[in-house]
mmCIF file of C-alpha atoms in Angstrom:
data_model
loop_
_atom_site.group_PDB
_atom_site.id
_atom_site.type_symbol
_atom_site.label_atom_id
_atom_site.label_comp_id
_atom_site.label_asym_id
_atom_site.label_seq_id
_atom_site.Cartn_x
_atom_site.Cartn_y
_atom_site.Cartn_z
ATOM 1 C CA MET A 1 -21.198 36.602 50.497
ATOM 2 C CA THR A 2 -19.783 37.038 46.989
ATOM 3 C CA VAL A 3 -18.848 34.368 44.476
ATOM 4 C CA LYS A 4 -15.292 35.761 44.683
ATOM 5 C CA SER A 5 -14.975 35.205 48.429
ATOM 6 C CA VAL A 6 -16.915 31.948 48.852
ATOM 7 C CA VAL A 7 -14.170 29.895 47.187
ATOM 8 C CA THR A 8 -11.757 30.835 49.982
ATOM 9 C CA LEU A 9 -14.243 29.587 52.580
ATOM 10 C CA GLY A 10 -14.352 26.222 50.824
ATOM 11 C CA ALA A 11 -10.550 26.193 50.712
ATOM 12 C CA ALA A 12 -10.390 26.769 54.473
ATOM 13 C CA ALA A 13 -12.529 23.646 54.940
ATOM 14 C CA GLY A 14 -10.241 21.871 52.474
ATOM 15 C CA GLY A 15 -7.296 22.655 54.721
ATOM 16 C CA ILE A 16 -8.947 20.801 57.611
ATOM 17 C CA LEU A 17 -9.906 17.838 55.430
ATOM 18 C CA GLY A 18 -6.511 17.788 53.708
ATOM 19 C CA GLY A 19 -4.688 17.637 57.033
ATOM 20 C CA TYR A 20 -6.576 14.437 57.795
ATOM 21 C CA VAL A 21 -6.473 12.632 54.449
ATOM 22 C CA VAL A 22 -2.793 13.374 53.733
ATOM 23 C CA ASP A 23 -1.775 11.286 56.749
ATOM 24 C CA LYS A 24 -4.573 8.736 56.383
ATOM 25 C CA ILE A 25 -4.371 7.746 52.716
ATOM 26 C CA GLY A 26 -1.041 9.273 51.701
ATOM 27 C CA ARG A 27 0.205 12.184 49.644
ATOM 28 C CA LYS A 28 -0.232 10.651 46.199
ATOM 29 C CA LEU A 29 -3.741 9.304 46.700
ATOM 30 C CA SER A 30 -4.864 12.561 48.337
ATOM 31 C CA LEU A 31 -3.909 14.458 45.198
ATOM 32 C CA MET A 32 -5.693 11.971 42.988
ATOM 33 C CA VAL A 33 -8.874 12.020 45.083
ATOM 34 C CA CYS A 34 -9.103 15.819 45.200
ATOM 35 C CA THR A 35 -9.623 15.929 41.427
ATOM 36 C CA LEU A 36 -13.189 14.745 42.136
ATOM 37 C CA PRO A 37 -14.466 17.927 43.852
ATOM 38 C CA TYR A 38 -12.641 19.978 41.213
ATOM 39 C CA VAL A 39 -14.465 18.303 38.327
ATOM 40 C CA ILE A 40 -17.830 18.142 40.116
ATOM 41 C CA GLY A 41 -17.538 21.801 41.108
ATOM 42 C CA PHE A 42 -16.781 22.950 37.564
ATOM 43 C CA THR A 43 -19.585 20.760 36.213
ATOM 44 C CA ILE A 44 -22.087 22.429 38.556
ATOM 45 C CA ILE A 45 -20.811 25.862 37.501
ATOM 46 C CA ILE A 46 -21.166 24.961 33.817
ATOM 47 C CA ALA A 47 -24.766 23.837 34.411
ATOM 48 C CA ALA A 48 -25.614 26.660 36.853
ATOM 49 C CA GLN A 49 -29.101 28.139 36.588
ATOM 50 C CA ASN A 50 -28.912 30.414 39.630
ATOM 51 C CA ILE A 51 -26.485 32.023 42.046
ATOM 52 C CA TRP A 52 -26.743 29.160 44.548
ATOM 53 C CA MET A 53 -25.442 26.651 42.023
ATOM 54 C CA LEU A 54 -22.508 28.964 41.424
ATOM 55 C CA HIS A 55 -21.886 29.108 45.170
ATOM 56 C CA VAL A 56 -21.964 25.305 45.497
ATOM 57 C CA GLY A 57 -19.627 24.865 42.530
ATOM 58 C CA ARG A 58 -17.195 27.437 43.859
ATOM 59 C CA ILE A 59 -17.245 25.921 47.361
ATOM 60 C CA LEU A 60 -16.359 22.517 45.884
ATOM 61 C CA ASN A 61 -13.568 24.143 43.841
ATOM 62 C CA GLY A 62 -12.387 25.834 47.012
ATOM 63 C CA LEU A 63 -12.474 22.554 48.946
ATOM 64 C CA ALA A 64 -10.272 20.922 46.324
ATOM 65 C CA SER A 65 -7.972 23.960 46.244
ATOM 66 C CA GLY A 66 -7.537 23.798 50.015
ATOM 67 C CA ILE A 67 -6.571 20.126 49.875
ATOM 68 C CA THR A 68 -4.238 20.719 46.938
ATOM 69 C CA SER A 69 -2.539 23.725 48.552
ATOM 70 C CA LEU A 70 -1.695 21.513 51.530
ATOM 71 C CA VAL A 71 -0.751 18.252 49.838
ATOM 72 C CA VAL A 72 1.303 19.547 46.897
ATOM 73 C CA PRO A 73 3.939 21.398 49.003
ATOM 74 C CA ILE A 74 4.226 18.400 51.337
ATOM 75 C CA TYR A 75 4.596 15.979 48.429
ATOM 76 C CA ILE A 76 7.288 18.094 46.783
ATOM 77 C CA SER A 77 9.245 18.670 49.997
ATOM 78 C CA GLU A 78 9.268 14.940 50.762
ATOM 79 C CA VAL A 79 10.449 13.820 47.326
ATOM 80 C CA ALA A 80 12.859 16.660 46.475
ATOM 81 C CA HIS A 81 16.595 16.645 47.096
ATOM 82 C CA PRO A 82 17.581 19.323 49.672
ATOM 83 C CA LYS A 83 19.659 21.228 47.104
ATOM 84 C CA VAL A 84 16.659 21.859 44.834
ATOM 85 C CA ARG A 85 13.795 21.669 47.323
ATOM 86 C CA GLY A 86 13.441 25.454 47.383
ATOM 87 C CA MET A 87 13.189 25.749 43.624
ATOM 88 C CA LEU A 88 10.739 22.871 43.283
ATOM 89 C CA GLY A 89 8.679 24.088 46.236
ATOM 90 C CA SER A 90 8.475 27.572 44.722
ATOM 91 C CA CYS A 91 7.110 26.050 41.534
ATOM 92 C CA VAL A 92 3.845 25.450 43.419
ATOM 93 C CA GLN A 93 3.222 29.197 43.553
ATOM 94 C CA LEU A 94 4.598 29.605 40.032
ATOM 95 C CA MET A 95 1.925 27.270 38.696
ATOM 96 C CA VAL A 96 -0.748 29.075 40.746
ATOM 97 C CA VAL A 97 0.109 32.489 39.318
ATOM 98 C CA THR A 98 0.443 31.019 35.835
ATOM 99 C CA GLY A 99 -3.113 29.748 36.219
ATOM 100 C CA ILE A 100 -4.271 33.176 37.410
ATOM 101 C CA LEU A 101 -2.656 34.796 34.383
ATOM 102 C CA GLY A 102 -4.272 32.200 32.127
ATOM 103 C CA ALA A 103 -7.658 33.000 33.656
ATOM 104 C CA TYR A 104 -7.113 36.729 33.067
ATOM 105 C CA VAL A 105 -6.178 36.160 29.432
ATOM 106 C CA ALA A 106 -8.948 33.621 28.773
ATOM 107 C CA GLY A 107 -11.474 35.861 30.508
ATOM 108 C CA MET A 108 -10.882 38.563 27.913
ATOM 109 C CA GLY A 109 -12.357 36.323 25.218
ATOM 110 C CA LEU A 110 -14.418 33.568 26.872
ATOM 111 C CA LYS A 111 -17.759 33.557 28.670
ATOM 112 C CA TRP A 112 -17.703 32.283 32.249
ATOM 113 C CA ARG A 113 -19.199 28.875 31.400
ATOM 114 C CA TRP A 114 -16.382 28.210 28.946
ATOM 115 C CA LEU A 115 -13.911 29.354 31.573
ATOM 116 C CA ALA A 116 -15.328 26.640 33.840
ATOM 117 C CA VAL A 117 -14.871 24.067 31.046
ATOM 118 C CA LEU A 118 -11.271 25.215 30.642
ATOM 119 C CA GLY A 119 -10.729 25.073 34.410
ATOM 120 C CA SER A 120 -11.720 21.417 34.584
ATOM 121 C CA VAL A 121 -8.838 20.361 32.306
ATOM 122 C CA PRO A 122 -5.818 20.789 34.686
ATOM 123 C CA PRO A 123 -7.299 18.566 37.469
ATOM 124 C CA CYS A 124 -7.865 15.771 34.949
ATOM 125 C CA PHE A 125 -4.311 16.224 33.686
ATOM 126 C CA MET A 126 -3.005 16.033 37.274
ATOM 127 C CA LEU A 127 -4.937 12.807 37.855
ATOM 128 C CA GLY A 128 -3.383 11.219 34.768
ATOM 129 C CA ILE A 129 0.151 12.286 35.731
ATOM 130 C CA MET A 130 -0.095 11.210 39.391
ATOM 131 C CA VAL A 131 -0.933 7.659 38.355
ATOM 132 C CA PHE A 132 2.718 7.283 37.306
ATOM 133 C CA MET A 133 4.239 9.102 40.294
ATOM 134 C CA PRO A 134 5.476 7.275 43.421
ATOM 135 C CA GLU A 135 4.265 7.833 46.969
ATOM 136 C CA THR A 136 6.789 9.784 49.060
ATOM 137 C CA PRO A 137 9.508 7.648 50.699
ATOM 138 C CA ARG A 138 8.857 9.257 54.095
ATOM 139 C CA PHE A 139 5.190 8.321 54.103
ATOM 140 C CA LEU A 140 5.996 4.784 52.946
ATOM 141 C CA LEU A 141 8.592 4.326 55.703
ATOM 142 C CA ARG A 142 6.114 5.603 58.265
ATOM 143 C CA GLN A 143 3.806 2.839 57.021
ATOM 144 C CA HIS A 144 6.688 0.344 57.383
ATOM 145 C CA LYS A 145 6.889 -0.246 53.601
ATOM 146 C CA ARG A 146 10.646 -0.212 53.225
ATOM 147 C CA SER A 147 10.905 -2.003 49.891
ATOM 148 C CA GLU A 148 8.393 0.398 48.330
ATOM 149 C CA ALA A 149 10.310 3.344 49.792
ATOM 150 C CA ILE A 150 13.527 2.062 48.196
ATOM 151 C CA ALA A 151 11.709 1.729 44.867
ATOM 152 C CA ALA A 152 10.389 5.299 45.208
ATOM 153 C CA LEU A 153 13.912 6.593 45.878
ATOM 154 C CA GLN A 154 15.218 4.719 42.844
ATOM 155 C CA PHE A 155 12.526 6.399 40.727
ATOM 156 C CA LEU A 156 13.244 9.849 42.197
ATOM 157 C CA ARG A 157 17.067 9.805 42.444
ATOM 158 C CA GLY A 158 18.057 7.497 39.595
ATOM 159 C CA PRO A 159 20.205 4.337 39.726
ATOM 160 C CA LEU A 160 23.566 5.928 40.613
ATOM 161 C CA VAL A 161 22.700 7.051 44.151
ATOM 162 C CA ASP A 162 23.066 5.193 47.442
ATOM 163 C CA HIS A 163 19.372 4.640 48.098
ATOM 164 C CA GLU A 164 20.024 2.470 51.146
ATOM 165 C CA TRP A 165 21.887 5.288 52.890
ATOM 166 C CA GLU A 166 19.143 7.879 52.279
ATOM 167 C CA CYS A 167 16.467 5.401 53.281
ATOM 168 C CA SER A 168 18.320 4.617 56.509
ATOM 169 C CA GLU A 169 18.667 8.342 57.303
ATOM 170 C CA ILE A 170 14.927 8.879 56.881
ATOM 171 C CA GLU A 171 14.116 5.640 58.677
ATOM 172 C CA ALA A 172 16.192 6.613 61.727
ATOM 173 C CA ASN A 173 13.949 9.628 62.141
ATOM 174 C CA THR A 174 10.574 8.105 61.284
ATOM 175 C CA GLY A 175 11.182 5.005 63.383
ATOM 176 C CA GLU A 176 11.212 7.065 66.586
ATOM 177 C CA GLN A 177 7.951 8.885 65.853
ATOM 178 C CA GLN A 178 4.560 7.942 67.224
ATOM 179 C CA LYS A 179 1.160 9.369 66.421
ATOM 180 C CA LEU A 180 0.738 13.029 67.286
ATOM 181 C CA ALA A 181 -0.995 13.680 70.614
ATOM 182 C CA MET A 182 -2.295 17.006 71.922
ATOM 183 C CA ALA A 183 0.098 16.817 74.880
ATOM 184 C CA GLU A 184 2.997 17.053 72.409
ATOM 185 C CA PHE A 185 2.151 20.684 71.682
ATOM 186 C CA LYS A 186 4.112 21.424 74.858
ATOM 187 C CA ASN A 187 7.168 20.092 73.012
ATOM 188 C CA PRO A 188 9.248 22.875 71.357
ATOM 189 C CA ALA A 189 9.791 20.588 68.357
ATOM 190 C CA ILE A 190 6.034 20.844 67.752
ATOM 191 C CA TYR A 191 4.830 24.200 69.034
ATOM 192 C CA LYS A 192 7.697 26.327 67.692
ATOM 193 C CA PRO A 193 7.292 25.351 64.014
ATOM 194 C CA PHE A 194 3.510 25.322 64.513
ATOM 195 C CA LEU A 195 3.486 28.959 65.673
ATOM 196 C CA ILE A 196 5.882 29.977 62.897
ATOM 197 C CA GLY A 197 3.741 28.247 60.269
ATOM 198 C CA ILE A 198 0.475 29.781 61.496
ATOM 199 C CA THR A 199 1.969 33.262 61.774
ATOM 200 C CA ILE A 200 3.657 33.222 58.384
ATOM 201 C CA MET A 201 0.365 32.231 56.743
ATOM 202 C CA PHE A 202 -1.454 34.971 58.654
ATOM 203 C CA PHE A 203 1.026 37.594 57.487
ATOM 204 C CA GLN A 204 0.861 36.385 53.891
ATOM 205 C CA GLN A 205 -2.827 37.203 53.719
ATOM 206 C CA VAL A 206 -2.976 40.376 55.821
ATOM 207 C CA SER A 207 -0.387 41.872 53.479
ATOM 208 C CA GLY A 208 -3.434 42.504 51.274
ATOM 209 C CA ILE A 209 -2.395 40.400 48.286
ATOM 210 C CA ASN A 210 -5.716 38.644 47.737
ATOM 211 C CA ALA A 211 -7.609 41.922 48.059
ATOM 212 C CA ILE A 212 -5.410 43.346 45.310
ATOM 213 C CA MET A 213 -5.539 40.281 43.047
ATOM 214 C CA PHE A 214 -9.246 39.475 43.435
ATOM 215 C CA TYR A 215 -10.231 43.105 42.955
ATOM 216 C CA ALA A 216 -7.508 44.069 40.484
ATOM 217 C CA GLU A 217 -9.915 45.459 37.910
ATOM 218 C CA THR A 218 -11.858 47.423 40.532
ATOM 219 C CA ILE A 219 -8.658 48.878 41.965
ATOM 220 C CA PHE A 220 -7.482 50.005 38.544
ATOM 221 C CA GLU A 221 -10.882 51.470 37.742
ATOM 222 C CA GLU A 222 -10.799 53.419 41.001
ATOM 223 C CA ALA A 223 -7.313 54.551 40.057
ATOM 224 C CA ASN A 224 -8.766 55.812 36.740
ATOM 225 C CA PHE A 225 -6.757 53.380 34.606
ATOM 226 C CA LYS A 226 -8.878 53.062 31.476
ATOM 227 C CA ASN A 227 -8.189 49.488 30.293
ATOM 228 C CA SER A 228 -8.554 47.575 33.580
ATOM 229 C CA SER A 229 -8.697 44.112 31.941
ATOM 230 C CA ALA A 230 -5.375 44.673 30.210
ATOM 231 C CA ALA A 231 -3.958 46.004 33.487
ATOM 232 C CA SER A 232 -4.927 42.754 35.216
ATOM 233 C CA VAL A 233 -3.093 40.748 32.562
ATOM 234 C CA ILE A 234 -0.014 42.923 33.050
ATOM 235 C CA VAL A 235 -0.173 42.414 36.816
ATOM 236 C CA GLY A 236 -0.547 38.656 36.352
ATOM 237 C CA SER A 237 2.441 38.621 34.003
ATOM 238 C CA ILE A 238 4.575 40.448 36.566
ATOM 239 C CA GLN A 239 3.663 37.863 39.176
ATOM 240 C CA VAL A 240 4.597 34.956 36.901
ATOM 241 C CA VAL A 241 7.955 36.472 35.923
ATOM 242 C CA PHE A 242 9.087 37.327 39.448
ATOM 243 C CA THR A 243 7.829 34.075 40.973
ATOM 244 C CA ALA A 244 10.016 32.333 38.401
ATOM 245 C CA VAL A 245 12.926 34.576 39.441
ATOM 246 C CA ALA A 246 12.355 33.605 43.083
ATOM 247 C CA ALA A 247 12.309 29.915 42.153
ATOM 248 C CA LEU A 248 15.655 30.258 40.372
ATOM 249 C CA PHE A 249 17.423 32.043 43.234
ATOM 250 C CA ILE A 250 15.817 30.679 46.393
ATOM 251 C CA ASP A 251 18.291 27.820 46.842
ATOM 252 C CA ARG A 252 21.198 30.280 46.474
ATOM 253 C CA THR A 253 20.005 33.222 48.567
ATOM 254 C CA GLY A 254 17.979 31.280 51.117
ATOM 255 C CA ARG A 255 14.415 31.827 52.317
ATOM 256 C CA LYS A 256 14.898 34.610 54.884
ATOM 257 C CA ILE A 257 16.598 37.190 52.691
ATOM 258 C CA LEU A 258 13.915 36.878 50.010
ATOM 259 C CA LEU A 259 11.184 37.229 52.631
ATOM 260 C CA VAL A 260 12.807 40.384 54.016
ATOM 261 C CA VAL A 261 13.380 41.987 50.599
ATOM 262 C CA SER A 262 9.870 41.008 49.536
ATOM 263 C CA GLY A 263 8.278 42.498 52.651
ATOM 264 C CA ILE A 264 10.158 45.800 52.308
ATOM 265 C CA ILE A 265 9.134 46.195 48.644
ATOM 266 C CA MET A 266 5.508 45.440 49.525
ATOM 267 C CA ALA A 267 5.512 47.905 52.439
ATOM 268 C CA ILE A 268 6.888 50.734 50.299
ATOM 269 C CA SER A 269 4.581 50.095 47.341
ATOM 270 C CA ALA A 270 1.456 49.799 49.523
ATOM 271 C CA ALA A 271 2.389 53.065 51.242
ATOM 272 C CA VAL A 272 2.835 54.779 47.863
ATOM 273 C CA PHE A 273 -0.508 53.434 46.660
ATOM 274 C CA GLY A 274 -2.072 54.876 49.805
ATOM 275 C CA ILE A 275 -0.453 58.237 49.031
ATOM 276 C CA TYR A 276 -2.000 58.114 45.561
ATOM 277 C CA PHE A 277 -5.452 57.550 47.023
ATOM 278 C CA LYS A 278 -4.841 60.331 49.560
ATOM 279 C CA ILE A 279 -4.104 62.731 46.714
ATOM 280 C CA MET A 280 -7.263 61.544 44.957
ATOM 281 C CA ALA A 281 -9.435 61.868 48.071
ATOM 282 C CA PRO A 282 -12.308 64.386 47.846
ATOM 283 C CA SER A 283 -12.589 67.364 50.095
ATOM 284 C CA PRO A 284 -14.570 66.877 53.361
ATOM 285 C CA GLY A 285 -18.311 67.046 52.999
ATOM 286 C CA ASN A 286 -18.353 65.808 49.409
ATOM 287 C CA SER A 287 -19.201 62.310 48.187
ATOM 288 C CA SER A 288 -17.751 59.211 49.830
ATOM 289 C CA HIS A 289 -14.172 58.138 49.205
ATOM 290 C CA ILE A 290 -15.259 55.112 47.200
ATOM 291 C CA ASP A 291 -17.655 57.053 44.998
ATOM 292 C CA SER A 292 -15.067 59.751 44.459
ATOM 293 C CA LEU A 293 -12.745 57.168 42.933
ATOM 294 C CA ASN A 294 -15.319 55.948 40.434
ATOM 295 C CA PRO A 295 -14.049 56.704 36.911
ATOM 296 C CA ALA A 296 -17.561 57.446 35.686
ATOM 297 C CA LEU A 297 -17.805 60.237 38.254
ATOM 298 C CA MET A 298 -14.287 61.562 37.795
ATOM 299 C CA GLY A 299 -14.286 61.644 34.037
ATOM 300 C CA GLU A 300 -10.805 61.902 32.582
ATOM 301 C CA GLU A 301 -7.866 59.812 33.675
ATOM 302 C CA HIS A 302 -5.926 61.461 36.478
ATOM 303 C CA PRO A 303 -2.346 62.488 35.546
ATOM 304 C CA LEU A 304 -1.037 60.422 38.496
ATOM 305 C CA SER A 305 -2.683 57.169 37.371
ATOM 306 C CA TRP A 306 0.767 55.898 36.464
ATOM 307 C CA LEU A 307 1.628 56.027 40.178
ATOM 308 C CA ALA A 308 -1.199 53.609 40.992
ATOM 309 C CA VAL A 309 -0.146 51.238 38.221
ATOM 310 C CA LEU A 310 3.499 51.411 39.286
ATOM 311 C CA SER A 311 2.813 50.862 42.991
ATOM 312 C CA VAL A 312 0.524 47.878 42.402
ATOM 313 C CA GLY A 313 3.040 46.418 39.953
ATOM 314 C CA LEU A 314 5.816 46.769 42.534
ATOM 315 C CA PHE A 315 3.604 45.231 45.214
ATOM 316 C CA ILE A 316 2.920 42.192 43.028
ATOM 317 C CA MET A 317 6.618 41.949 42.154
ATOM 318 C CA GLY A 318 7.612 42.069 45.813
ATOM 319 C CA PHE A 319 5.013 39.496 46.795
ATOM 320 C CA ALA A 320 6.117 37.146 44.011
ATOM 321 C CA LEU A 321 9.760 37.355 45.112
ATOM 322 C CA GLY A 322 9.097 36.082 48.631
ATOM 323 C CA TRP A 323 5.779 36.190 50.407
ATOM 324 C CA GLY A 324 4.012 34.393 47.559
ATOM 325 C CA PRO A 325 5.970 31.129 47.270
ATOM 326 C CA ILE A 326 7.999 30.944 50.483
ATOM 327 C CA PRO A 327 5.280 30.560 53.175
ATOM 328 C CA TRP A 328 4.041 27.421 51.411
ATOM 329 C CA LEU A 329 7.600 26.139 51.112
ATOM 330 C CA VAL A 330 8.405 26.829 54.764
ATOM 331 C CA MET A 331 5.153 25.138 55.835
ATOM 332 C CA SER A 332 6.201 21.965 54.037
ATOM 333 C CA GLU A 333 9.704 21.989 55.560
ATOM 334 C CA ILE A 334 9.477 22.828 59.261
ATOM 335 C CA PHE A 335 7.042 20.274 60.718
ATOM 336 C CA PRO A 336 8.119 16.831 61.977
ATOM 337 C CA LEU A 337 6.676 13.958 59.983
ATOM 338 C CA ARG A 338 4.142 12.895 62.630
ATOM 339 C CA ALA A 339 2.721 16.456 62.817
ATOM 340 C CA ARG A 340 3.029 17.389 59.145
ATOM 341 C CA GLY A 341 -0.560 16.653 58.156
ATOM 342 C CA ALA A 342 -2.334 18.195 61.164
ATOM 343 C CA ALA A 343 -0.047 21.221 61.489
ATOM 344 C CA SER A 344 -0.109 21.922 57.758
ATOM 345 C CA GLY A 345 -3.898 21.667 57.872
ATOM 346 C CA ALA A 346 -3.991 24.364 60.564
ATOM 347 C CA CYS A 347 -1.709 26.557 58.425
ATOM 348 C CA VAL A 348 -3.859 26.130 55.329
ATOM 349 C CA LEU A 349 -6.995 26.814 57.376
ATOM 350 C CA THR A 350 -5.418 30.033 58.673
ATOM 351 C CA ASN A 351 -4.321 31.106 55.208
ATOM 352 C CA TRP A 352 -7.636 30.568 53.454
ATOM 353 C CA LEU A 353 -9.749 31.807 56.346
ATOM 354 C CA MET A 354 -7.799 35.063 56.367
ATOM 355 C CA ALA A 355 -8.099 35.211 52.563
ATOM 356 C CA PHE A 356 -11.876 34.844 52.968
ATOM 357 C CA LEU A 357 -12.068 37.591 55.587
ATOM 358 C CA ILE A 358 -9.861 40.005 53.646
ATOM 359 C CA THR A 359 -11.662 39.532 50.322
ATOM 360 C CA LYS A 360 -15.104 39.658 51.948
ATOM 361 C CA GLU A 361 -14.400 42.738 54.065
ATOM 362 C CA PHE A 362 -12.122 44.624 51.663
ATOM 363 C CA HIS A 363 -14.851 46.995 50.496
ATOM 364 C CA ASP A 364 -15.879 47.673 54.097
ATOM 365 C CA PHE A 365 -12.251 48.468 54.927
ATOM 366 C CA MET A 366 -12.164 50.906 52.016
ATOM 367 C CA VAL A 367 -15.266 52.663 53.374
ATOM 368 C CA LEU A 368 -14.342 52.582 57.069
ATOM 369 C CA LEU A 369 -10.624 53.383 56.813
ATOM 370 C CA THR A 370 -10.779 55.163 53.430
ATOM 371 C CA PRO A 371 -8.813 53.725 50.486
ATOM 372 C CA TYR A 372 -5.557 55.362 51.546
ATOM 373 C CA GLY A 373 -6.008 54.227 55.144
ATOM 374 C CA THR A 374 -6.598 50.656 53.993
ATOM 375 C CA PHE A 375 -3.392 50.507 51.984
ATOM 376 C CA TRP A 376 -1.389 52.173 54.726
ATOM 377 C CA LEU A 377 -2.663 49.417 57.019
ATOM 378 C CA PHE A 378 -1.435 46.831 54.516
ATOM 379 C CA SER A 379 1.923 48.636 54.461
ATOM 380 C CA ALA A 380 2.173 48.432 58.255
ATOM 381 C CA THR A 381 1.461 44.692 58.263
ATOM 382 C CA CYS A 382 4.182 44.192 55.634
ATOM 383 C CA LEU A 383 6.672 45.896 57.949
ATOM 384 C CA LEU A 384 5.537 43.599 60.759
ATOM 385 C CA ASN A 385 6.102 40.522 58.603
ATOM 386 C CA VAL A 386 9.671 41.706 57.917
ATOM 387 C CA LEU A 387 10.281 41.994 61.667
ATOM 388 C CA PHE A 388 8.746 38.557 62.246
ATOM 389 C CA THR A 389 10.976 37.025 59.561
ATOM 390 C CA VAL A 390 14.163 38.480 61.003
ATOM 391 C CA LEU A 391 13.374 37.399 64.562
ATOM 392 C CA CYS A 392 11.540 34.094 64.200
ATOM 393 C CA VAL A 393 11.871 32.327 60.843
ATOM 394 C CA PRO A 394 14.815 29.867 60.582
ATOM 395 C CA GLU A 395 16.850 29.480 57.408
ATOM 396 C CA THR A 396 16.210 26.036 55.890
ATOM 397 C CA LYS A 397 18.287 26.302 52.714
ATOM 398 C CA GLY A 398 20.184 23.132 51.842
ATOM 399 C CA LYS A 399 19.109 21.146 54.915
ATOM 400 C CA THR A 400 17.264 17.844 54.964
ATOM 401 C CA LEU A 401 13.851 17.718 56.599
ATOM 402 C CA GLU A 402 15.402 15.619 59.353
ATOM 403 C CA GLU A 403 18.060 18.266 60.068
ATOM 404 C CA ILE A 404 15.373 20.941 60.274
ATOM 405 C CA GLU A 405 13.463 18.822 62.766
ATOM 406 C CA THR A 406 16.624 18.361 64.826
ATOM 407 C CA TYR A 407 17.025 22.142 64.999
ATOM 408 C CA PHE A 408 13.583 22.592 66.522
ATOM 409 C CA GLN A 409 14.247 19.805 68.994
ATOM 410 C CA GLY A 410 17.050 21.956 70.403
ATOM 411 C CA SER A 411 19.849 19.572 69.437
ATOM 412 C CA ARG A 412 23.072 20.642 67.806
ATOM 413 C CA GLN A 413 22.221 23.505 65.474
ATOM 414 C CA PRO A 414 23.010 22.996 61.772
ATOM 415 C CA SER A 415 25.180 25.765 60.350
ATOM 416 C CA ALA A 416 22.579 27.290 58.015
ATOM 417 C CA LEU A 417 19.973 27.300 60.741
#
């Protein structure tokens, strides 16, 4: 088990824990509490004397990341106005990729212990900011704290809005809901969004994005691109730019169209990357496919290296436009309030568990299927996620969370859904 992949295993556990604490202690307090494993994990990494201390520190970081990746989308979806919920929800992924880019840039000049010191700063900043933020009105109303919910809405919407009307709309929905029971998974209002959420998280990871991002330098080295560190920074920059583009347009175009366009771009670029590796493949009977792609063995840069750089850049661009931010946004929108914590926990568990499996087994895939076979497999899964989007994912643009829940209950269908 590598240090790169162990963090995703901790995040999978964080998904389970986050699904419990987000409904038990609330959205705000969950975010504040999860700063503890972040800081402890980075402290252990800073003081690490052996590989096992690094593993423990990374698992704690992963645990906190799993909780955060569940709670932050839920918090944003429950406090945001429907007209800007897509943009604000997409900012979750925007901040993630900005952090990845920052790590790439900082890694070019800092040793890993100083990177851990730098990594401990954002959780502390989040803790300080969340002190001044309100709990979500929906959670407060579920706890029968109406006056606090009104105060939260006044903070979030300003003084010129009819807070009583919005509170009553939310209250009408939350007042009917009881605690989630296993028998309710026979209810279409529960199992339909649950299956959509699980599947969309599965497809996000089997697209191959974490394999490409976690092993970006290795991929570029095997593609004979000389300055692999600079290439990683370029890839990270592409992801930041196009995630920002997605955030700006998602409330105009809707979720589905961006998912479809994103999936098609990813499928084409992964297929082209596979073609590049096919061209680079050695003749039968020579060294292994992986060894044959080692720059030290191949010597000069191949004249088609630009094709590898272009295809990976397009893949990252496509992912950033849809399949990066939107699965997390959809997860936070489609579940009824009583199931939001548990169902979101299952989605986060699926996402990070698949991330763990893909990153851990990526090298084995490259050996077993060959590099070109591996990326053609990723291309095929991207085509499947396009088909899944068209057939199964509802459009949630501009609708309140209560209207989305009504859709899954089989009541009168809102126009955008």
